XYZ file of C-alpha atoms in Angstrom:
763
model
C 0.080 0.002 -0.138
C 3.068 2.239 0.779
C 4.719 1.699 -2.468
C 1.860 2.323 -4.402
C 1.402 5.719 -2.609
C 4.735 6.724 -3.168
C 4.901 5.787 -7.139
C 1.741 7.903 -7.057
C 3.282 10.899 -5.458
C 5.864 11.023 -8.016
C 3.457 10.669 -10.860
C 0.814 12.941 -9.347
C 3.521 15.754 -8.788
C 3.430 18.379 -11.532
C 7.111 19.040 -11.017
C 8.264 15.327 -11.304
C 5.890 14.544 -14.006
C 7.711 16.202 -16.644
C 10.571 13.958 -15.838
C 8.404 10.727 -16.410
C 7.211 11.849 -19.670
C 10.391 13.250 -20.957
C 9.323 16.654 -21.330
C 12.158 19.129 -20.767
C 10.444 22.262 -20.995
C 9.470 23.940 -17.616
C 5.897 24.799 -16.992
C 4.307 26.885 -14.603
C 5.027 25.035 -11.489
C 8.739 25.224 -12.175
C 8.505 28.812 -12.237
C 6.812 28.969 -8.923
C 9.317 26.711 -7.107
C 12.728 27.913 -6.231
C 15.837 26.315 -6.842
C 16.253 24.873 -3.387
C 12.836 23.483 -3.501
C 13.272 21.857 -6.826
C 16.364 19.946 -5.672
C 14.968 18.865 -2.518
C 12.059 17.288 -4.557
C 14.294 15.587 -6.834
C 16.622 14.308 -3.820
C 13.111 12.829 -2.233
C 12.309 11.273 -5.495
C 15.812 9.941 -5.900
C 15.426 8.222 -2.289
C 12.033 6.654 -3.197
C 13.402 5.071 -6.409
C 16.834 3.759 -4.538
C 14.470 2.011 -1.998
C 12.203 0.563 -4.724
C 15.425 -0.613 -6.517
C 16.475 -2.470 -3.146
C 13.427 -3.920 -2.778
C 13.339 -5.407 -6.236
C 16.844 -6.979 -5.921
C 15.724 -8.592 -2.396
C 12.534 -9.840 -3.986
C 14.273 -11.347 -7.302
C 17.633 -12.287 -5.914
C 17.588 -15.852 -7.407
C 16.667 -14.911 -10.722
C 19.400 -12.252 -11.210
C 22.040 -14.658 -9.749
C 21.174 -17.406 -12.333
C 21.305 -14.691 -15.148
C 24.899 -13.598 -14.205
C 25.856 -17.287 -14.306
C 24.617 -17.886 -17.692
C 26.535 -14.613 -19.101
C 29.786 -15.880 -18.066
C 28.970 -19.297 -20.030
C 27.773 -17.268 -23.127
C 31.236 -15.263 -23.232
C 32.963 -18.683 -23.159
C 31.011 -19.931 -26.175
C 31.790 -16.671 -28.133
C 35.416 -17.138 -27.644
C 35.406 -20.436 -29.107
C 33.130 -19.180 -32.203
C 35.566 -16.380 -32.685
C 38.573 -18.834 -33.256
C 36.371 -20.962 -35.664
C 35.639 -17.758 -37.729
C 39.360 -16.920 -37.881
C 39.982 -20.445 -39.371
C 37.436 -19.932 -41.932
C 38.637 -16.597 -42.920
C 42.011 -17.690 -43.633
C 40.650 -20.732 -45.564
C 38.611 -18.357 -47.709
C 41.574 -16.063 -48.422
C 43.575 -19.241 -49.673
C 40.735 -20.087 -51.856
C 40.356 -16.595 -53.231
C 43.961 -16.627 -54.309
C 43.628 -19.880 -56.403
C 40.402 -18.570 -58.247
C 41.321 -14.827 -59.009
C 44.571 -15.436 -61.069
C 42.856 -17.685 -63.613
C 40.058 -15.613 -63.888
C 42.290 -12.548 -64.859
C 44.039 -14.663 -67.285
C 41.127 -16.081 -68.836
C 39.547 -12.438 -69.209
C 42.587 -11.428 -70.881
C 42.709 -13.994 -73.448
C 39.089 -13.438 -74.316
C 39.463 -9.453 -74.792
C 42.185 -10.792 -77.263
C 40.076 -13.118 -78.931
C 37.417 -10.496 -79.416
C 39.651 -8.064 -81.026
C 41.142 -10.584 -83.302
C 37.698 -11.466 -84.226
C 36.815 -7.735 -85.201
C 39.994 -7.216 -86.876
C 39.180 -10.379 -88.801
C 35.484 -9.395 -89.700
C 36.605 -5.724 -90.615
C 39.165 -7.306 -93.126
C 36.863 -9.662 -94.510
C 34.278 -6.675 -95.290
C 37.316 -4.416 -96.542
C 37.965 -7.527 -98.792
C 34.298 -7.783 -99.803
C 33.918 -4.181 -100.337
C 36.777 -4.032 -102.662
C 35.660 -7.112 -104.452
C 32.074 -5.316 -104.941
C 33.964 -1.909 -106.009
C 36.098 -3.725 -108.834
C 32.694 -5.609 -110.012
C 30.926 -2.300 -109.866
C 33.524 -0.718 -111.899
C 33.338 -3.544 -114.549
C 29.546 -3.421 -114.303
C 29.819 0.454 -115.096
C 32.071 0.239 -117.478
C 29.446 -2.076 -119.507
C 29.607 -3.514 -122.849
C 28.111 -2.852 -126.099
C 24.643 -2.000 -124.551
C 26.125 0.143 -121.828
C 26.187 0.083 -118.371
C 24.248 -2.636 -116.302
C 22.533 -0.267 -113.889
C 20.265 -3.331 -112.489
C 23.626 -5.258 -111.485
C 25.208 -2.057 -110.435
C 22.117 -1.111 -108.226
C 22.608 -4.310 -106.572
C 26.307 -3.893 -105.833
C 25.560 -0.424 -104.621
C 23.034 -1.682 -102.259
C 25.369 -4.250 -100.681
C 28.099 -1.870 -100.350
C 25.921 0.368 -98.490
C 24.542 -2.412 -96.380
C 28.651 -3.195 -95.583
C 29.261 0.597 -94.888
C 26.335 0.962 -92.643
C 27.384 -2.235 -90.413
C 30.719 -0.780 -89.617
C 32.209 2.579 -90.161
C 34.725 2.122 -92.948
C 34.963 5.739 -93.953
C 38.125 6.672 -92.207
C 40.230 3.735 -93.659
C 42.734 5.170 -96.046
C 43.093 1.643 -97.916
C 39.409 1.914 -99.215
C 39.262 5.765 -99.439
C 39.216 5.655 -103.246
C 36.666 2.945 -103.343
C 34.305 5.178 -101.060
C 34.821 8.053 -103.991
C 34.005 5.875 -106.645
C 30.895 4.275 -104.920
C 29.672 7.664 -104.146
C 30.183 8.600 -107.931
C 28.691 5.469 -109.284
C 25.759 5.848 -106.990
C 24.952 9.264 -108.245
C 25.401 8.260 -111.956
C 23.118 5.126 -111.534
C 20.469 7.428 -109.877
C 20.611 9.875 -112.955
C 20.400 6.912 -115.396
C 17.502 5.307 -113.600
C 15.555 8.691 -113.283
C 16.300 9.522 -116.908
C 15.138 6.073 -117.838
C 11.832 6.258 -115.745
C 11.003 9.672 -117.059
C 11.567 8.440 -120.788
C 9.707 5.145 -119.971
C 6.787 6.932 -118.719
C 6.487 9.350 -121.539
C 6.831 6.730 -124.199
C 4.836 4.142 -122.281
C 7.502 1.557 -122.340
C 6.840 -0.778 -119.599
C 10.630 -2.231 -120.300
C 12.433 0.922 -119.191
C 10.106 1.559 -116.335
C 10.452 -1.713 -114.912
C 14.102 -1.480 -115.031
C 14.091 1.787 -113.290
C 11.752 0.658 -110.715
C 14.063 -2.344 -110.078
C 16.965 0.148 -109.889
C 15.297 2.454 -107.232
C 13.851 -0.410 -105.500
C 17.726 -2.044 -105.314
C 19.077 1.108 -104.056
C 16.462 1.506 -101.373
C 15.123 4.692 -102.633
C 11.932 3.559 -104.418
C 9.303 5.415 -102.221
C 11.424 8.902 -102.749
C 11.921 8.380 -106.235
C 8.110 7.677 -106.767
C 7.080 10.976 -104.674
C 9.646 12.685 -106.867
C 7.973 11.557 -110.057
C 4.469 12.485 -108.606
C 5.877 15.910 -107.564
C 7.198 16.534 -111.104
C 4.074 15.446 -112.691
C 1.938 17.899 -110.604
C 4.635 20.592 -111.152
C 4.461 20.183 -114.694
C 0.547 20.005 -114.779
C 0.524 23.237 -112.698
C 2.978 24.973 -114.911
C 1.149 24.071 -118.061
C -2.404 25.187 -116.531
C -0.526 28.739 -115.337
C 0.468 29.137 -119.001
C -2.818 27.986 -120.601
C -4.911 30.515 -118.249
C -2.176 33.389 -118.391
C -4.122 36.159 -120.570
C -0.823 37.976 -121.355
C 0.816 34.636 -122.839
C -2.522 34.051 -124.741
C -2.396 37.393 -126.372
C 1.270 36.803 -127.476
C 0.233 33.568 -128.782
C -2.283 35.375 -130.845
C -0.317 37.010 -133.868
C -0.180 40.857 -133.695
C -1.905 41.112 -130.224
C 1.754 41.618 -128.435
C 1.054 44.281 -125.653
C 3.417 47.316 -125.306
C 5.834 47.327 -122.729
C 4.641 48.799 -119.117
C 0.911 48.365 -120.369
C -1.725 46.098 -118.961
C -2.749 43.333 -121.117
C -6.385 43.927 -121.952
C -8.210 42.298 -124.822
C -8.954 45.021 -127.444
C -12.481 45.547 -129.015
C -12.970 42.666 -131.527
C -10.074 40.544 -130.395
C -12.005 39.126 -127.455
C -13.687 36.337 -129.857
C -10.260 35.035 -130.945
C -8.806 35.284 -127.315
C -11.711 33.206 -126.108
C -11.131 30.675 -129.086
C -7.503 30.433 -127.854
C -8.317 29.875 -124.056
C -10.360 26.986 -125.029
C -7.805 25.397 -127.140
C -5.585 25.889 -124.284
C -7.776 24.336 -121.817
C -8.538 21.465 -124.143
C -4.788 20.752 -124.375
C -4.476 21.158 -120.635
C -7.142 18.429 -119.806
C -6.924 16.121 -122.753
C -3.108 16.120 -123.297
C -1.317 17.270 -120.098
C -3.519 15.951 -117.169
C -4.572 12.715 -119.248
C -0.931 11.779 -120.276
C 0.333 12.365 -116.605
C -2.778 10.100 -115.316
C -1.921 7.450 -117.804
C 1.910 7.711 -116.795
C 0.720 7.332 -113.163
C -1.282 4.140 -113.838
C 1.350 2.509 -115.774
C 3.943 3.183 -112.904
C 1.382 1.849 -110.270
C 0.716 -1.174 -112.192
C 4.800 -2.087 -112.402
C 4.895 -1.266 -108.927
C 2.156 -3.614 -108.160
C 3.747 -6.427 -110.189
C 6.993 -6.081 -108.305
C 4.838 -6.613 -104.939
C 4.948 -2.870 -103.545
C 1.954 -3.293 -101.888
C 2.290 0.248 -100.355
C 2.026 1.677 -103.911
C -1.569 -0.190 -104.533
C -3.332 3.647 -104.398
C -1.482 5.962 -106.334
C -4.022 7.192 -109.314
C -6.699 8.353 -106.955
C -4.594 10.560 -104.714
C -2.885 11.874 -107.811
C -6.154 12.708 -109.788
C -7.322 14.476 -106.300
C -4.319 16.596 -105.962
C -4.343 17.424 -109.686
C -7.851 18.529 -109.832
C -7.217 20.605 -106.649
C -4.315 22.391 -108.284
C -6.193 23.103 -111.534
C -9.308 24.185 -109.588
C -7.020 26.867 -107.366
C -5.395 27.983 -110.449
C -8.797 28.494 -112.374
C -9.973 30.543 -109.131
C -6.989 32.478 -108.975
C -6.760 33.384 -112.757
C -10.595 34.172 -112.691
C -10.147 36.565 -109.757
C -7.138 38.155 -111.461
C -8.735 38.510 -115.200
C -12.444 39.507 -115.760
C -11.942 38.049 -119.415
C -11.162 34.362 -117.914
C -14.079 34.844 -115.284
C -16.515 35.543 -117.954
C -15.337 32.959 -120.201
C -15.418 30.286 -117.596
C -18.782 31.414 -115.881
C -20.479 32.060 -119.234
C -19.472 29.071 -120.837
C -19.428 26.728 -117.771
C -21.147 23.900 -119.384
C -18.383 23.852 -122.018
C -15.839 23.700 -119.308
C -17.538 21.031 -117.397
C -17.915 19.043 -120.505
C -14.010 19.231 -121.010
C -13.731 18.084 -117.364
C -16.081 15.186 -117.772
C -14.754 14.063 -121.084
C -11.388 13.859 -119.258
C -13.007 11.668 -116.435
C -14.852 9.584 -118.900
C -11.658 8.834 -121.235
C -9.599 7.815 -118.125
C -12.499 5.376 -116.671
C -13.597 3.931 -120.086
C -10.019 2.605 -120.700
C -9.780 -1.379 -120.337
C -6.839 -1.149 -117.967
C -8.258 1.750 -115.894
C -7.377 1.723 -112.234
C -8.990 4.844 -110.749
C -12.194 5.713 -110.601
C -11.572 9.481 -111.652
C -14.828 11.109 -110.290
C -15.298 14.812 -110.751
C -15.507 16.775 -107.381
C -18.320 19.209 -107.926
C -17.005 21.309 -105.035
C -14.142 22.419 -106.716
C -16.232 23.847 -109.531
C -18.886 25.176 -107.255
C -17.550 28.875 -107.789
C -18.214 28.886 -111.456
C -21.377 26.698 -111.397
C -22.855 28.730 -108.984
C -22.131 31.954 -111.068
C -23.455 30.411 -114.094
C -26.728 29.193 -112.535
C -27.286 32.570 -111.100
C -27.003 34.186 -114.811
C -29.128 30.969 -116.114
C -31.990 31.660 -113.735
C -31.840 35.204 -114.513
C -31.936 34.522 -118.336
C -35.045 32.286 -117.509
C -36.906 34.668 -115.410
C -36.107 37.948 -117.549
C -38.633 37.048 -120.362
C -41.366 36.418 -117.699
C -40.725 39.743 -116.341
C -40.766 41.259 -119.515
C -43.844 39.806 -120.889
C -45.824 41.092 -117.857
C -44.123 44.397 -117.386
C -46.725 46.134 -119.936
C -50.495 46.585 -120.025
C -52.451 43.581 -121.371
C -51.596 39.771 -121.779
C -48.542 38.463 -123.247
C -48.543 37.227 -126.877
C -47.577 33.780 -128.178
C -44.247 35.429 -129.699
C -43.080 36.068 -126.365
C -44.126 32.866 -124.986
C -41.956 31.555 -127.803
C -38.888 33.607 -126.729
C -39.444 32.087 -123.307
C -39.500 28.535 -124.723
C -36.350 29.284 -126.944
C -34.560 30.349 -123.800
C -35.668 27.522 -121.896
C -34.624 25.171 -124.903
C -31.292 26.855 -125.041
C -30.282 26.429 -121.344
C -31.810 22.705 -121.138
C -29.711 21.969 -124.318
C -26.321 23.415 -122.910
C -26.865 21.752 -119.784
C -27.060 18.145 -120.964
C -23.348 17.613 -120.729
C -23.829 16.462 -117.193
C -27.040 15.016 -115.489
C -26.473 17.074 -112.268
C -26.336 20.323 -114.125
C -29.282 19.639 -116.095
C -31.372 18.576 -112.989
C -30.293 22.103 -111.634
C -31.016 23.700 -114.503
C -34.224 21.930 -114.824
C -35.345 23.198 -111.394
C -34.602 26.764 -112.737
C -37.050 26.103 -115.606
C -39.553 25.067 -113.341
C -39.075 28.464 -111.199
C -39.548 30.359 -114.552
C -42.685 28.212 -115.117
C -44.134 28.822 -111.576
C -43.249 32.719 -112.027
C -45.339 32.531 -115.391
C -48.098 30.965 -113.619
C -47.889 33.484 -110.626
C -47.915 36.475 -113.007
C -50.924 35.109 -115.118
C -52.918 34.436 -111.480
C -52.038 37.999 -110.665
C -53.606 39.289 -113.896
C -56.951 37.292 -113.368
C -59.877 39.069 -113.398
C -62.197 37.885 -110.581
C -65.691 38.799 -108.901
C -68.854 38.875 -110.822
C -67.443 39.866 -114.334
C -65.595 36.739 -114.297
C -68.289 34.323 -113.247
C -71.378 35.888 -115.108
C -73.032 33.666 -117.561
C -76.272 35.352 -118.323
C -74.765 37.676 -121.060
C -71.899 37.469 -123.429
C -68.511 36.962 -122.352
C -67.320 40.207 -120.530
C -63.724 41.694 -121.186
C -62.689 40.173 -117.934
C -63.703 36.808 -119.117
C -62.026 37.012 -122.449
C -58.796 38.208 -120.451
C -58.990 35.012 -118.216
C -59.555 32.806 -121.382
C -56.264 34.246 -122.881
C -54.376 33.680 -119.924
C -55.641 30.217 -119.792
C -54.909 29.801 -123.408
C -51.269 31.245 -123.073
C -51.016 28.683 -120.016
C -52.051 25.594 -122.332
C -49.895 26.852 -124.973
C -46.755 26.970 -122.782
C -47.804 23.619 -121.576
C -47.963 22.173 -124.984
C -44.405 23.674 -125.858
C -42.739 22.641 -123.020
C -44.006 19.169 -123.482
C -42.555 19.328 -126.982
C -39.271 20.412 -125.714
C -39.174 17.654 -122.999
C -40.047 15.161 -125.581
C -37.189 16.079 -127.978
C -34.722 16.273 -125.020
C -35.892 13.144 -123.379
C -33.014 10.989 -124.673
C -30.636 13.186 -122.846
C -32.621 15.095 -120.004
C -32.081 13.384 -116.594
C -35.213 11.636 -115.459
C -35.142 13.880 -112.297
C -35.150 17.153 -114.350
C -38.019 15.896 -116.659
C -39.998 14.956 -113.402
C -39.038 18.547 -112.021
C -40.438 20.361 -115.104
C -43.652 18.011 -115.543
C -44.215 18.771 -111.941
C -43.990 22.450 -112.558
C -46.385 22.176 -115.539
C -48.994 20.819 -113.509
C -49.351 23.865 -111.992
C -50.810 25.416 -115.150
C -53.221 22.880 -115.182
C -54.420 23.657 -111.804
C -54.216 27.284 -112.608
C -56.392 26.703 -115.440
C -58.907 24.893 -113.421
C -58.704 27.559 -110.983
C -59.774 30.041 -113.657
C -62.751 27.548 -114.701
C -64.049 27.192 -111.154
C -65.777 30.368 -110.667
C -67.347 29.925 -114.084
C -68.441 26.613 -113.431
C -69.855 27.511 -110.280
C -72.090 29.898 -111.899
C -73.014 27.365 -114.356
C -74.199 25.074 -111.431
C -76.015 27.613 -110.039
C -77.942 28.659 -113.082
C -78.697 24.874 -113.716
C -79.768 24.481 -110.303
C -82.356 27.467 -110.736
C -83.701 26.233 -114.152
C -84.107 22.554 -112.768
C -86.028 23.973 -109.498
C -88.558 25.471 -112.034
C -89.915 22.175 -112.945
C -92.017 22.524 -109.586
C -93.895 25.272 -111.276
C -94.776 23.453 -114.297
C -98.457 22.712 -114.226
C -98.203 19.925 -116.771
C -96.920 17.344 -114.042
C -100.363 17.944 -112.280
C -102.404 17.388 -115.356
C -104.612 14.419 -115.397
C -104.403 13.702 -119.382
C -102.996 15.041 -122.300
C -104.591 17.790 -124.107
C -106.191 16.406 -127.349
C -104.087 16.623 -130.595
C -100.638 17.140 -128.571
C -98.036 14.863 -128.491
C -96.053 14.553 -125.164
C -92.860 16.131 -125.437
C -90.081 17.596 -122.980
C -90.770 20.200 -120.598
C -90.237 23.964 -120.949
C -87.733 23.814 -117.956
C -85.703 21.194 -119.854
C -85.679 23.002 -123.227
C -84.456 26.034 -121.267
C -81.887 23.892 -119.559
C -80.571 22.252 -122.950
C -80.194 25.987 -124.332
C -78.310 27.259 -121.388
C -75.911 24.253 -121.271
C -75.317 24.442 -125.153
C -74.975 28.291 -125.001
C -72.650 28.044 -121.817
C -70.514 25.486 -123.504
C -70.189 27.422 -126.719
C -69.778 30.861 -125.161
C -67.899 30.507 -122.284
C -66.048 27.190 -122.488
C -65.426 26.688 -126.085
C -62.735 29.535 -126.380
C -60.574 27.658 -123.862
C -58.044 25.484 -125.978
C -57.036 22.932 -123.062
C -60.145 21.088 -123.835
C -58.867 18.212 -121.670
C -59.075 20.287 -118.577
C -62.511 21.622 -119.441
C -63.689 18.402 -120.211
C -62.436 17.002 -116.850
C -63.922 20.005 -114.912
C -67.349 19.527 -116.658
C -67.658 16.176 -115.751
C -68.535 17.159 -112.300
C -71.030 19.849 -113.705
C -72.777 17.232 -115.628
C -72.795 14.735 -112.700
C -74.295 17.630 -110.466
C -77.068 18.396 -113.244
C -77.901 14.946 -113.103
C -77.811 14.731 -109.480
C -80.243 17.865 -109.024
C -82.684 16.893 -111.744
C -83.276 13.333 -110.228
C -83.406 14.709 -106.763
C -86.006 17.401 -107.798
C -87.917 14.716 -110.142
C -88.628 12.755 -106.802
C -89.695 15.731 -105.110
C -92.508 16.577 -107.519
C -95.737 16.488 -105.654
C -98.252 15.859 -106.915
C -97.325 13.651 -109.721
C -99.841 12.559 -112.189
C -99.730 9.531 -114.547
C -99.424 12.261 -117.389
C -96.716 14.127 -115.368
C -95.306 10.881 -114.982
C -95.053 10.096 -118.512
C -93.846 13.807 -119.201
C -91.163 13.121 -116.681
C -89.929 10.062 -118.229
C -89.475 12.117 -121.657
C -87.379 14.486 -119.404
C -85.207 11.962 -118.357
C -84.361 10.802 -121.796
C -83.830 14.731 -122.669
C -81.482 15.100 -119.667
C -78.992 12.773 -121.297
C -79.283 15.251 -124.210
C -78.763 18.276 -122.218
C -75.680 17.349 -120.521
C -74.342 15.874 -123.671
C -72.297 19.219 -124.782
C -70.660 19.105 -121.010
C -69.320 15.443 -122.057
C -66.236 15.623 -124.437
C -67.326 14.184 -127.705
C -71.045 13.691 -126.306
C -69.622 10.572 -124.219
C -71.827 10.444 -121.204
C -69.970 7.413 -120.282
C -66.885 9.589 -119.182
C -69.241 11.148 -116.378
C -69.126 9.722 -112.807
C -70.532 6.337 -112.991
C -72.957 6.632 -109.833
C -75.001 9.697 -111.080
C -75.421 8.271 -114.642
C -76.172 4.979 -113.323
C -79.215 6.492 -111.143
C -80.381 8.343 -114.017
C -80.724 5.442 -116.053
C -82.286 3.205 -113.376
C -84.717 6.018 -112.311
C -86.107 6.235 -115.817
C -86.759 2.451 -115.660
C -88.537 2.610 -112.238
C -90.738 5.577 -113.117
C -93.473 3.560 -115.293
C -93.627 0.769 -112.644
C -96.155 0.521 -109.877
C -95.084 1.694 -106.263
C -94.928 -2.177 -105.261
C -92.708 -3.137 -108.246
C -90.375 -0.098 -107.595
C -89.973 -1.004 -103.977
C -89.324 -4.666 -104.504
C -86.939 -3.955 -106.899
C -84.971 -1.245 -104.899
C -84.975 -3.892 -102.118
C -83.609 -6.430 -104.003
C -80.834 -4.363 -105.795
C -79.944 -2.119 -102.763
C -77.801 0.809 -103.345
C -76.665 -0.728 -106.707
C -79.560 1.095 -108.541
C -81.354 4.167 -107.023
C -80.715 5.095 -103.517
C -83.818 4.062 -101.200
C -83.970 7.681 -99.931
C -84.896 8.771 -103.696
C -87.367 6.422 -104.059
C -88.848 7.210 -100.608
C -89.388 10.984 -101.857
C -90.666 9.781 -104.942
C -93.375 7.840 -103.214
C -94.583 11.017 -101.428
C -95.770 12.080 -104.801
C -98.769 10.001 -104.684
C -99.212 10.035 -100.798
C -102.452 11.660 -99.203
C -102.401 15.246 -98.029
C -102.079 14.121 -94.300
C -98.833 12.523 -95.085
C -96.845 15.506 -96.150
C -92.993 15.596 -97.735
C -90.272 15.656 -95.197
C -89.661 19.242 -96.175
C -93.340 20.152 -95.780
C -93.296 18.657 -92.661
C -90.464 20.602 -91.566
C -91.563 23.742 -92.824
C -88.772 24.069 -95.334
C -88.717 25.068 -98.871
C -87.549 22.737 -101.679
C -83.942 24.536 -102.017
C -83.515 24.160 -98.212
C -84.201 20.759 -98.364
C -81.779 20.332 -101.459
C -79.129 22.009 -99.498
C -79.575 19.805 -96.432
C -79.043 16.713 -98.663
C -75.835 18.033 -100.002
C -74.649 18.562 -96.448
C -76.065 15.065 -95.321
C -74.794 12.715 -98.243
C -75.491 9.229 -96.091
C -78.579 7.230 -96.651
C -79.077 6.745 -92.854
C -79.438 10.356 -92.395
C -81.778 10.959 -95.378
C -83.994 8.060 -94.463
C -84.119 9.229 -91.255
C -85.482 12.481 -92.290
C -88.164 11.029 -94.206
C -89.117 8.784 -91.495
C -90.393 11.890 -89.452
C -93.527 12.501 -91.401
C -94.319 8.691 -91.684
C -94.213 8.372 -87.788
C -96.373 11.360 -87.443
C -98.800 9.959 -89.990
C -99.099 6.647 -88.257
C -99.676 8.429 -85.096
C -102.611 10.503 -86.737
C -104.103 7.491 -87.975
C -104.116 5.687 -84.615
C -105.645 8.764 -83.010
C -108.392 8.842 -85.505
C -109.002 5.090 -84.764
C -109.006 4.865 -88.715
C -109.293 1.070 -89.675
C -106.299 1.218 -92.586
C -103.359 3.086 -93.536
C -102.830 4.515 -96.999
C -101.474 1.721 -99.208
C -98.254 3.520 -99.908
C -97.672 3.691 -96.053
C -96.354 0.069 -95.664
C -94.237 0.175 -98.958
C -92.570 3.642 -97.631
C -92.116 1.901 -94.057
C -90.179 -0.737 -95.843
C -87.747 1.621 -97.346
C -87.201 3.519 -93.850
C -86.133 0.107 -92.233
C -83.660 -0.693 -95.069
C -80.560 0.121 -92.816
C -82.192 -1.358 -90.023
C -82.140 -4.765 -91.323
């Protein structure tokens, strides 16, 4: 308990705690204690430690004594081991002396052997080099056929390999050989280059093959091919610059040499000759210079491929691309520097394009052609865009001119437009893409013509009246429609004449634009035909005012003939056709538009014929005659009087209704129920049956309080049979209710028949 207290007193003492933690810095406690106090506390702590040490020795005396005994034994063992180690070191020294001396002798002998080997190899290479040098001299001295540069190239290649393995340049013994080798190498390269150049120019495969073999043996084939390509492109570039140099072109023209210090400008009257000379130069540039160089590149590529030089399997295409870009840049440069060249290339772009395309075609059509030689249209874009801009201006100007004055254009002015269109299309046929673009411009001119015609149309009542003779406005519209037709006919002839060369897309573009002339012609006819329809309906409606349909018998001595309204209708239609429709030359469009008028006329006639009430037997006989005369009435509206060209449904209803009128109501209903809608719609038969019904069974429009015209409008807006039958079913239901309220024993005989028809769609 006391020991623990002593140790805790040291651990808890702020002054002594710093010695336990190893912190030598004095804290605030050190500063408060004097030196004497600090020494006193340290002395007390030392006393405590001595006391504790004595206690530990006394408590562990046996263990400490045992450890001291083992230390003495360990010192004896270590002394013995030291003697053994000394003996081992002596033995190792003796063994080292026996190994190091032989190793040093072997190392010296090995170094000598390596030097002897290097010397021997060097002497062997020198001997081989001298032997090859002598052989090279003999090969270069040649025989009757001159130097054998292929074998000489083999020797040079082997000599270079020898010299690259070991540096032999500083040996005096072969200094003369070095000079000879360099001289012979230069000579062989010159001869091979000359042979390659001449062989390519003369298309001599033998010479080219020899040159390629020499360059390959020399190890400079790739650089030699690049040099040939650079030379070829440089030659084309130089030729192109000379061909497009206005000053040189004028010098080539006799008597046109410019004075010193003066700008070279074509003089009046000389531009034609200069332009001819310019196009001759361009022909030579493409058909001779570029063509020959491309042929030479192909020949070189084939020979390289035969020698298994796979890295040269694509030479023609990059060369063609590079050449076309060079020529394009020169063309743009010359055009920017000379207005004469710019006007020539832009104004006659199709001619320039033809030259380019002919070159491409000649290169591709050869049996041994390698490249595709496609024409990149992007490099020609500056000239093509300028030409197309001028082309569309040439196409649109005649249209603007012919509508600039008062009145309608003449056929002569349209002929001028047609000639311009023909000229532009003919020139553009050199290329399908160009002809397609020009065709689009032609389409723009046609649409502009249609727009101008539309702006000059006369509208309103003056254009649509059909009562009096044709007005000035209607004559103007006829003239415009005839001009549209004339333009369409002439353009179709142009397309037919150029069909073998004009692109299919271009022909479609123009044909689509010409459709607008037909559409505009239909728009011109539309208000006129609408007025004719209205007048026809007004005439047909008057049949309800004809008292002859209500007469019980025919007057004595008078034959049943057509009604007054029918004669009026026939006269009106004939007069309308002759007065207002005949002047239109595009009778195909007129006939197409008149089909709807004739169909509408028949539809209204049948409808109002079924609405006649009351209808006597004499009136029915007269109505049958009117049905026959209706075919005569609409005949002028049908081209050539062919009623079969009408919409089949209305004409079929007219003929079917004519056959049903003489029958009894029971027979009529039975036949309609059997045939369904294949003949006459049940709604029309139901309206017809109302004509013989009693007064307490009113017609649908009477039941609704409508006029006949309003009923007709309602039927136009409700074309389905279900709706029409539902309208007629209302009066029938009210009639049935009335009979039941009156407690009458029977219905009118027509009522059951009419009820069958109303239930037609409920079966």
